[in-house]
């Protein structure tokens, strides 16, 4: 969904049962947005009707640390030969085309997507993203706002956690329950959701910043842009100084 389309929707202010949403989740090699994707999933829905689901394992091109495996159970053998991140994201973007995205703790998932897009040299789509974590914190009081806790507190259907597709389903149901609190019929208008949530997020907000070299290193920047070798003069702590070719 292009930015202009989203802005037009906000101005038109439809009921949310007139919009397509995609609740999504990611699993990664670690616990930060710089880690690599190992799974993407999403649930596309309108109102309370699920239209479609997608679930993709992703080969991160590196070993998955044991600490991450203990969380999601995804092993190196499971992802070997599966989708590469750029292709998996393109497939997900096709699945989510024209929809509003929703995630729990959306900055994490958006950061993971943005990092993978940055590494692939691909510009991020402009799709708006809503965060059920932000929404829940402003709509209710709970001892914890983790997805697992909210599913339990709100008595939502029990299902596995820490795999992308089950968690996407949890996000879909959580969003519906939160919307129930905004309107008696469970179908608030878009502005009611945004008044509580705040502005939608976008992937572009989470792109890593390109490192900036000081001006005295401009020749290095030029050589890198031309993929040219560089001769570096260095003085070791011990031994003779000399030149080293770096390619």
CSV table of N, CA, C and O in Angstrom, one decimal, residues 6 10-11 21 23 46 65 75 81 84 86 114 127-128 139-140 162 170 196 242:
chain,number,residue,atom,x,y,z
A,6,UNK,N,-2.6,5.2,1.7
A,6,UNK,CA,-2.8,5.1,3.1
A,6,UNK,C,-3.4,6.5,3.6
A,6,UNK,O,-4.3,6.6,4.4
A,10,UNK,N,-6.9,7.2,5.5
A,10,UNK,CA,-7.1,7.9,6.8
A,10,UNK,C,-8.1,9.1,6.6
A,10,UNK,O,-8.9,9.3,7.5
A,11,UNK,N,-8.0,9.8,5.5
A,11,UNK,CA,-8.9,10.9,5.3
A,11,UNK,C,-10.3,10.4,5.1
A,11,UNK,O,-11.3,11.0,5.6
A,21,UNK,N,-6.3,-6.4,6.4
A,21,UNK,CA,-5.1,-6.4,7.4
A,21,UNK,C,-4.3,-7.7,7.2
A,21,UNK,O,-4.8,-8.7,6.8
A,23,UNK,N,-1.8,-9.6,9.8
A,23,UNK,CA,-1.1,-9.8,11.0
A,23,UNK,C,0.1,-10.7,10.7
A,23,UNK,O,0.0,-11.7,10.1
A,46,UNK,N,-10.1,-9.7,6.9
A,46,UNK,CA,-11.0,-8.6,6.8
A,46,UNK,C,-12.1,-8.8,7.8
A,46,UNK,O,-12.8,-9.8,7.8
A,65,UNK,N,22.1,-19.8,16.4
A,65,UNK,CA,22.6,-20.0,17.8
A,65,UNK,C,21.7,-20.9,18.6
A,65,UNK,O,20.5,-20.8,18.5
A,75,UNK,N,15.9,-25.2,13.5
A,75,UNK,CA,17.2,-25.6,13.5
A,75,UNK,C,17.9,-25.3,12.1
A,75,UNK,O,17.2,-25.0,11.1
A,81,UNK,N,18.5,-24.8,2.5
A,81,UNK,CA,17.9,-24.9,1.2
A,81,UNK,C,16.5,-24.2,1.0
A,81,UNK,O,15.9,-24.3,0.0
A,84,UNK,N,15.8,-17.7,0.5
A,84,UNK,CA,16.7,-16.7,0.9
A,84,UNK,C,15.9,-15.4,1.3
A,84,UNK,O,14.7,-15.2,0.8
A,86,UNK,N,15.8,-12.1,0.7
A,86,UNK,CA,15.2,-11.2,-0.3
A,86,UNK,C,14.0,-11.8,-1.0
A,86,UNK,O,12.9,-11.2,-1.2
A,114,UNK,N,13.8,-4.4,7.7
A,114,UNK,CA,14.6,-3.3,7.2
A,114,UNK,C,16.0,-3.7,7.1
A,114,UNK,O,16.7,-3.3,6.1
A,127,UNK,N,4.1,0.3,3.1
A,127,UNK,CA,2.9,-0.2,3.8
A,127,UNK,C,2.9,0.3,5.3
A,127,UNK,O,3.9,0.2,6.0
A,128,UNK,N,1.7,0.8,5.7
A,128,UNK,CA,1.6,1.2,7.1
A,128,UNK,C,1.6,0.0,8.0
A,128,UNK,O,1.1,-1.1,7.7
A,139,UNK,N,-4.6,0.7,25.9
A,139,UNK,CA,-6.0,0.3,26.0
A,139,UNK,C,-6.4,-0.5,27.3
A,139,UNK,O,-7.6,-0.5,27.7
A,140,UNK,N,-5.4,-1.1,28.0
A,140,UNK,CA,-5.7,-1.9,29.1
A,140,UNK,C,-4.5,-2.0,30.1
A,140,UNK,O,-3.4,-1.5,29.8
A,162,UNK,N,6.0,-18.5,19.7
A,162,UNK,CA,7.3,-18.4,19.3
A,162,UNK,C,7.6,-19.2,18.0
A,162,UNK,O,8.7,-19.6,17.7
A,170,UNK,N,-2.2,-15.2,16.8
A,170,UNK,CA,-2.4,-14.6,18.0
A,170,UNK,C,-2.6,-13.1,17.8
A,170,UNK,O,-3.5,-12.4,18.5
A,196,UNK,N,-6.0,6.0,19.4
A,196,UNK,CA,-5.4,5.3,20.5
A,196,UNK,C,-3.9,4.9,20.2
A,196,UNK,O,-3.0,5.0,21.0
A,242,UNK,N,55.3,-0.9,6.3
A,242,UNK,CA,55.2,-1.4,5.0
A,242,UNK,C,53.8,-1.1,4.4
A,242,UNK,O,53.0,-0.4,5.0
